[in-house]
JSON list of C-alpha atoms in Angstrom, two decimals:
[
{"chain": "Z", "resi": 6, "resn": "MET", "atom": "CA", "xyz": [105.17, 84.77, 109.74]},
{"chain": "Z", "resi": 7, "resn": "PHE", "atom": "CA", "xyz": [103.55, 88.20, 109.48]},
{"chain": "Z", "resi": 8, "resn": "THR", "atom": "CA", "xyz": [100.54, 89.06, 111.67]},
{"chain": "Z", "resi": 9, "resn": "PHE", "atom": "CA", "xyz": [98.30, 92.12, 111.81]},
{"chain": "Z", "resi": 10, "resn": "GLU", "atom": "CA", "xyz": [95.00, 93.20, 113.39]},
{"chain": "Z", "resi": 11, "resn": "TRP", "atom": "CA", "xyz": [92.43, 95.72, 112.16]},
{"chain": "Z", "resi": 12, "resn": "PRO", "atom": "CA", "xyz": [89.09, 96.79, 113.72]},
{"chain": "Z", "resi": 13, "resn": "ILE", "atom": "CA", "xyz": [85.90, 97.05, 111.66]},
{"chain": "Z", "resi": 14, "resn": "ARG", "atom": "CA", "xyz": [82.51, 98.32, 112.82]},
{"chain": "Z", "resi": 15, "resn": "VAL", "atom": "CA", "xyz": [79.35, 96.89, 111.23]},
{"chain": "Z", "resi": 16, "resn": "ARG", "atom": "CA", "xyz": [77.21, 99.62, 109.65]},
{"chain": "Z", "resi": 17, "resn": "TYR", "atom": "CA", "xyz": [73.42, 99.45, 109.52]},
{"chain": "Z", "resi": 18, "resn": "ALA", "atom": "CA", "xyz": [73.36, 99.28, 105.70]},
{"chain": "Z", "resi": 19, "resn": "GLU", "atom": "CA", "xyz": [75.44, 96.09, 105.89]},
{"chain": "Z", "resi": 20, "resn": "THR", "atom": "CA", "xyz": [72.82, 94.11, 107.81]},
{"chain": "Z", "resi": 21, "resn": "ASP", "atom": "CA", "xyz": [69.90, 92.10, 106.52]},
{"chain": "Z", "resi": 22, "resn": "LYS", "atom": "CA", "xyz": [66.31, 91.81, 107.77]},
{"chain": "Z", "resi": 23, "resn": "MET", "atom": "CA", "xyz": [67.42, 89.36, 110.49]},
{"chain": "Z", "resi": 24, "resn": "GLY", "atom": "CA", "xyz": [69.89, 91.94, 111.81]},
{"chain": "Z", "resi": 25, "resn": "TYR", "atom": "CA", "xyz": [72.89, 89.88, 110.70]},
{"chain": "Z", "resi": 26, "resn": "THR", "atom": "CA", "xyz": [75.74, 91.27, 108.64]},
{"chain": "Z", "resi": 27, "resn": "TYR", "atom": "CA", "xyz": [74.96, 90.25, 105.08]},
{"chain": "Z", "resi": 28, "resn": "TYR", "atom": "CA", "xyz": [77.54, 87.73, 103.82]},
{"chain": "Z", "resi": 29, "resn": "GLN", "atom": "CA", "xyz": [78.85, 89.84, 100.93]},
{"chain": "Z", "resi": 30, "resn": "TYR", "atom": "CA", "xyz": [80.22, 92.49, 103.31]},
{"chain": "Z", "resi": 31, "resn": "TYR", "atom": "CA", "xyz": [82.69, 90.14, 104.94]},
{"chain": "Z", "resi": 32, "resn": "ALA", "atom": "CA", "xyz": [84.75, 90.18, 101.73]},
{"chain": "Z", "resi": 33, "resn": "THR", "atom": "CA", "xyz": [84.87, 93.97, 102.01]},
{"chain": "Z", "resi": 34, "resn": "TYR", "atom": "CA", "xyz": [85.96, 93.78, 105.66]},
{"chain": "Z", "resi": 35, "resn": "LEU", "atom": "CA", "xyz": [88.74, 91.39, 104.70]},
{"chain": "Z", "resi": 36, "resn": "GLU", "atom": "CA", "xyz": [89.86, 93.66, 101.87]},
{"chain": "Z", "resi": 37, "resn": "VAL", "atom": "CA", "xyz": [89.99, 96.71, 104.14]},
{"chain": "Z", "resi": 38, "resn": "ALA", "atom": "CA", "xyz": [92.08, 94.79, 106.69]},
{"chain": "Z", "resi": 39, "resn": "ARG", "atom": "CA", "xyz": [94.33, 93.34, 103.96]},
{"chain": "Z", "resi": 40, "resn": "VAL", "atom": "CA", "xyz": [95.02, 96.78, 102.45]},
{"chain": "Z", "resi": 41, "resn": "GLU", "atom": "CA", "xyz": [95.82, 98.19, 105.90]},
{"chain": "Z", "resi": 42, "resn": "ALA", "atom": "CA", "xyz": [98.09, 95.23, 106.68]},
{"chain": "Z", "resi": 43, "resn": "LEU", "atom": "CA", "xyz": [100.12, 95.91, 103.55]},
{"chain": "Z", "resi": 44, "resn": "ARG", "atom": "CA", "xyz": [100.08, 99.66, 104.26]},
{"chain": "Z", "resi": 45, "resn": "SER", "atom": "CA", "xyz": [101.56, 98.94, 107.71]},
{"chain": "Z", "resi": 46, "resn": "LEU", "atom": "CA", "xyz": [104.57, 97.49, 105.84]},
{"chain": "Z", "resi": 47, "resn": "GLY", "atom": "CA", "xyz": [104.88, 100.52, 103.57]},
{"chain": "Z", "resi": 48, "resn": "ILE", "atom": "CA", "xyz": [103.17, 98.78, 100.65]},
{"chain": "Z", "resi": 49, "resn": "SER", "atom": "CA", "xyz": [100.41, 100.81, 98.98]},
{"chain": "Z", "resi": 50, "resn": "TYR", "atom": "CA", "xyz": [97.97, 99.22, 96.54]},
{"chain": "Z", "resi": 51, "resn": "LYS", "atom": "CA", "xyz": [97.78, 102.54, 94.69]},
{"chain": "Z", "resi": 52, "resn": "GLU", "atom": "CA", "xyz": [101.56, 102.77, 94.35]},
{"chain": "Z", "resi": 53, "resn": "LEU", "atom": "CA", "xyz": [101.73, 99.16, 93.15]},
{"chain": "Z", "resi": 54, "resn": "GLU", "atom": "CA", "xyz": [99.13, 99.90, 90.49]},
{"chain": "Z", "resi": 55, "resn": "ASP", "atom": "CA", "xyz": [100.89, 103.15, 89.53]},
{"chain": "Z", "resi": 56, "resn": "GLU", "atom": "CA", "xyz": [104.06, 101.07, 89.05]},
{"chain": "Z", "resi": 57, "resn": "GLY", "atom": "CA", "xyz": [102.24, 98.59, 86.80]},
{"chain": "Z", "resi": 58, "resn": "VAL", "atom": "CA", "xyz": [101.41, 95.77, 89.22]},
{"chain": "Z", "resi": 59, "resn": "MET", "atom": "CA", "xyz": [97.91, 94.79, 90.30]},
{"chain": "Z", "resi": 60, "resn": "LEU", "atom": "CA", "xyz": [96.78, 92.23, 92.87]},
{"chain": "Z", "resi": 61, "resn": "PRO", "atom": "CA", "xyz": [93.58, 90.48, 91.80]},
{"chain": "Z", "resi": 62, "resn": "VAL", "atom": "CA", "xyz": [92.01, 87.84, 94.04]},
{"chain": "Z", "resi": 63, "resn": "LEU", "atom": "CA", "xyz": [92.55, 84.33, 92.70]},
{"chain": "Z", "resi": 64, "resn": "GLU", "atom": "CA", "xyz": [90.82, 82.41, 95.51]},
{"chain": "Z", "resi": 65, "resn": "TYR", "atom": "CA", "xyz": [88.47, 83.33, 98.35]},
{"chain": "Z", "resi": 66, "resn": "TYR", "atom": "CA", "xyz": [87.20, 80.98, 101.05]},
{"chain": "Z", "resi": 67, "resn": "ILE", "atom": "CA", "xyz": [85.19, 81.76, 104.17]},
{"chain": "Z", "resi": 68, "resn": "LYS", "atom": "CA", "xyz": [83.56, 79.67, 106.89]},
{"chain": "Z", "resi": 69, "resn": "TYR", "atom": "CA", "xyz": [81.06, 81.30, 109.25]},
{"chain": "Z", "resi": 70, "resn": "PHE", "atom": "CA", "xyz": [80.68, 80.36, 112.91]},
{"chain": "Z", "resi": 71, "resn": "LYS", "atom": "CA", "xyz": [78.54, 83.19, 114.34]},
{"chain": "Z", "resi": 72, "resn": "PRO", "atom": "CA", "xyz": [76.80, 86.24, 112.91]},
{"chain": "Z", "resi": 73, "resn": "ALA", "atom": "CA", "xyz": [77.97, 89.82, 113.35]},
{"chain": "Z", "resi": 74, "resn": "TYR", "atom": "CA", "xyz": [75.37, 92.49, 114.18]},
{"chain": "Z", "resi": 75, "resn": "TYR", "atom": "CA", "xyz": [74.77, 96.17, 113.53]},
{"chain": "Z", "resi": 76, "resn": "ASP", "atom": "CA", "xyz": [77.19, 98.50, 115.36]},
{"chain": "Z", "resi": 77, "resn": "GLU", "atom": "CA", "xyz": [79.28, 95.58, 116.59]},
{"chain": "Z", "resi": 78, "resn": "GLU", "atom": "CA", "xyz": [83.01, 96.15, 116.52]},
{"chain": "Z", "resi": 79, "resn": "LEU", "atom": "CA", "xyz": [84.89, 93.29, 114.95]},
{"chain": "Z", "resi": 80, "resn": "LEU", "atom": "CA", "xyz": [88.60, 92.58, 115.00]},
{"chain": "Z", "resi": 81, "resn": "VAL", "atom": "CA", "xyz": [90.20, 91.04, 111.92]},
{"chain": "Z", "resi": 82, "resn": "HIS", "atom": "CA", "xyz": [93.37, 89.02, 112.60]},
{"chain": "Z", "resi": 83, "resn": "ILE", "atom": "CA", "xyz": [95.55, 88.45, 109.53]},
{"chain": "Z", "resi": 84, "resn": "LYS", "atom": "CA", "xyz": [98.38, 85.98, 109.05]},
{"chain": "Z", "resi": 85, "resn": "ILE", "atom": "CA", "xyz": [100.73, 85.55, 106.13]},
{"chain": "Z", "resi": 86, "resn": "ASN", "atom": "CA", "xyz": [102.44, 82.22, 106.76]},
{"chain": "Z", "resi": 87, "resn": "LYS", "atom": "CA", "xyz": [104.84, 82.15, 103.82]},
{"chain": "Z", "resi": 88, "resn": "ARG", "atom": "CA", "xyz": [106.92, 84.63, 101.89]},
{"chain": "Z", "resi": 89, "resn": "PRO", "atom": "CA", "xyz": [105.00, 86.22, 99.02]},
{"chain": "Z", "resi": 90, "resn": "ASP", "atom": "CA", "xyz": [106.17, 85.22, 95.57]},
{"chain": "Z", "resi": 91, "resn": "ILE", "atom": "CA", "xyz": [103.95, 85.38, 92.51]},
{"chain": "Z", "resi": 92, "resn": "ARG", "atom": "CA", "xyz": [101.09, 84.74, 94.94]},
{"chain": "Z", "resi": 93, "resn": "ILE", "atom": "CA", "xyz": [100.43, 86.17, 98.36]},
{"chain": "Z", "resi": 94, "resn": "GLU", "atom": "CA", "xyz": [98.22, 84.13, 100.70]},
{"chain": "Z", "resi": 95, "resn": "PHE", "atom": "CA", "xyz": [96.29, 85.63, 103.60]},
{"chain": "Z", "resi": 96, "resn": "GLU", "atom": "CA", "xyz": [94.54, 83.85, 106.47]},
{"chain": "Z", "resi": 97, "resn": "TYR", "atom": "CA", "xyz": [91.96, 85.73, 108.50]},
{"chain": "Z", "resi": 98, "resn": "GLU", "atom": "CA", "xyz": [90.10, 85.15, 111.73]},
{"chain": "Z", "resi": 99, "resn": "MET", "atom": "CA", "xyz": [87.39, 87.61, 112.68]},
{"chain": "Z", "resi": 100, "resn": "TYR", "atom": "CA", "xyz": [86.33, 88.09, 116.31]},
{"chain": "Z", "resi": 101, "resn": "ASN", "atom": "CA", "xyz": [83.46, 89.95, 117.96]},
{"chain": "Z", "resi": 102, "resn": "LYS", "atom": "CA", "xyz": [83.85, 92.21, 121.00]},
{"chain": "Z", "resi": 103, "resn": "SER", "atom": "CA", "xyz": [83.35, 89.21, 123.31]},
{"chain": "Z", "resi": 104, "resn": "GLY", "atom": "CA", "xyz": [86.35, 87.51, 121.75]},
{"chain": "Z", "resi": 105, "resn": "GLU", "atom": "CA", "xyz": [84.27, 84.85, 119.98]},
{"chain": "Z", "resi": 106, "resn": "LYS", "atom": "CA", "xyz": [85.57, 83.77, 116.58]},
{"chain": "Z", "resi": 107, "resn": "ILE", "atom": "CA", "xyz": [82.84, 84.52, 114.06]},
{"chain": "Z", "resi": 108, "resn": "ASN", "atom": "CA", "xyz": [84.58, 83.34, 110.89]},
{"chain": "Z", "resi": 109, "resn": "PHE", "atom": "CA", "xyz": [87.73, 82.05, 109.25]},
{"chain": "Z", "resi": 110, "resn": "ALA", "atom": "CA", "xyz": [88.76, 83.04, 105.74]},
{"chain": "Z", "resi": 111, "resn": "GLN", "atom": "CA", "xyz": [91.56, 82.69, 103.23]},
{"chain": "Z", "resi": 112, "resn": "THR", "atom": "CA", "xyz": [92.42, 84.67, 100.13]},
{"chain": "Z", "resi": 113, "resn": "THR", "atom": "CA", "xyz": [95.10, 84.18, 97.52]},
{"chain": "Z", "resi": 114, "resn": "LEU", "atom": "CA", "xyz": [96.08, 87.17, 95.41]},
{"chain": "Z", "resi": 115, "resn": "VAL", "atom": "CA", "xyz": [98.38, 87.18, 92.40]},
{"chain": "Z", "resi": 116, "resn": "PHE", "atom": "CA", "xyz": [100.88, 89.84, 91.39]},
{"chain": "Z", "resi": 117, "resn": "VAL", "atom": "CA", "xyz": [99.97, 90.65, 87.78]},
{"chain": "Z", "resi": 118, "resn": "ASP", "atom": "CA", "xyz": [101.78, 92.87, 85.28]},
{"chain": "Z", "resi": 119, "resn": "VAL", "atom": "CA", "xyz": [99.26, 95.52, 84.16]},
{"chain": "Z", "resi": 120, "resn": "ASN", "atom": "CA", "xyz": [100.70, 95.65, 80.63]},
{"chain": "Z", "resi": 121, "resn": "THR", "atom": "CA", "xyz": [100.85, 91.92, 79.89]},
{"chain": "Z", "resi": 122, "resn": "GLY", "atom": "CA", "xyz": [98.06, 90.66, 82.14]},
{"chain": "Z", "resi": 123, "resn": "LYS", "atom": "CA", "xyz": [100.37, 87.86, 83.23]},
{"chain": "Z", "resi": 124, "resn": "PRO", "atom": "CA", "xyz": [101.55, 86.84, 86.71]},
{"chain": "Z", "resi": 125, "resn": "THR", "atom": "CA", "xyz": [104.83, 88.42, 87.78]},
{"chain": "Z", "resi": 126, "resn": "LYS", "atom": "CA", "xyz": [107.22, 88.45, 90.71]},
{"chain": "Z", "resi": 127, "resn": "PRO", "atom": "CA", "xyz": [106.39, 91.04, 93.37]},
{"chain": "Z", "resi": 128, "resn": "PRO", "atom": "CA", "xyz": [108.28, 94.33, 93.24]},
{"chain": "Z", "resi": 129, "resn": "VAL", "atom": "CA", "xyz": [111.51, 94.45, 95.25]},
{"chain": "Z", "resi": 130, "resn": "LYS", "atom": "CA", "xyz": [109.97, 96.75, 97.86]},
{"chain": "Z", "resi": 131, "resn": "VAL", "atom": "CA", "xyz": [107.36, 94.06, 98.58]},
{"chain": "Z", "resi": 132, "resn": "THR", "atom": "CA", "xyz": [109.90, 91.30, 99.07]},
{"chain": "Z", "resi": 133, "resn": "GLN", "atom": "CA", "xyz": [112.08, 93.61, 101.18]},
{"chain": "Z", "resi": 134, "resn": "ALA", "atom": "CA", "xyz": [109.08, 94.49, 103.39]},
{"chain": "Z", "resi": 135, "resn": "PHE", "atom": "CA", "xyz": [108.66, 90.79, 104.22]},
{"chain": "Z", "resi": 136, "resn": "ASP", "atom": "CA", "xyz": [112.38, 90.09, 104.82]},
{"chain": "Z", "resi": 137, "resn": "GLN", "atom": "CA", "xyz": [112.00, 90.65, 108.55]},
{"chain": "Z", "resi": 138, "resn": "PHE", "atom": "CA", "xyz": [109.30, 87.97, 108.82]},
{"chain": "Z", "resi": 139, "resn": "PHE", "atom": "CA", "xyz": [110.70, 85.15, 106.64]}
]
């Protein structure tokens, strides 16, 4: 299993009239954390795309428990529970500064060949990066 944590701070423009973080921004927070998790393994989205592989989101699920507020620092915990193959599945838990879980989310991304538009196996450097965890 691979785990990773990334901090995110809520910006004013991301809140609604009630002072809560607007729901659409959580997907952005998850993406930022996901990109940084892969970067920590030496996997760059840009390099993947330059090599002809993209990672579109196939599925996205989120359940909210508590709101996040302006200027609040959040911590995104990521888990990858199984070795990536054609798909890579992420689980997320987001916590506020008090350590309260504010949401749970899951995303499934698919390795896609840019030229054919069809699912493909991940590049060797991706599978090698996960060898130590699975």
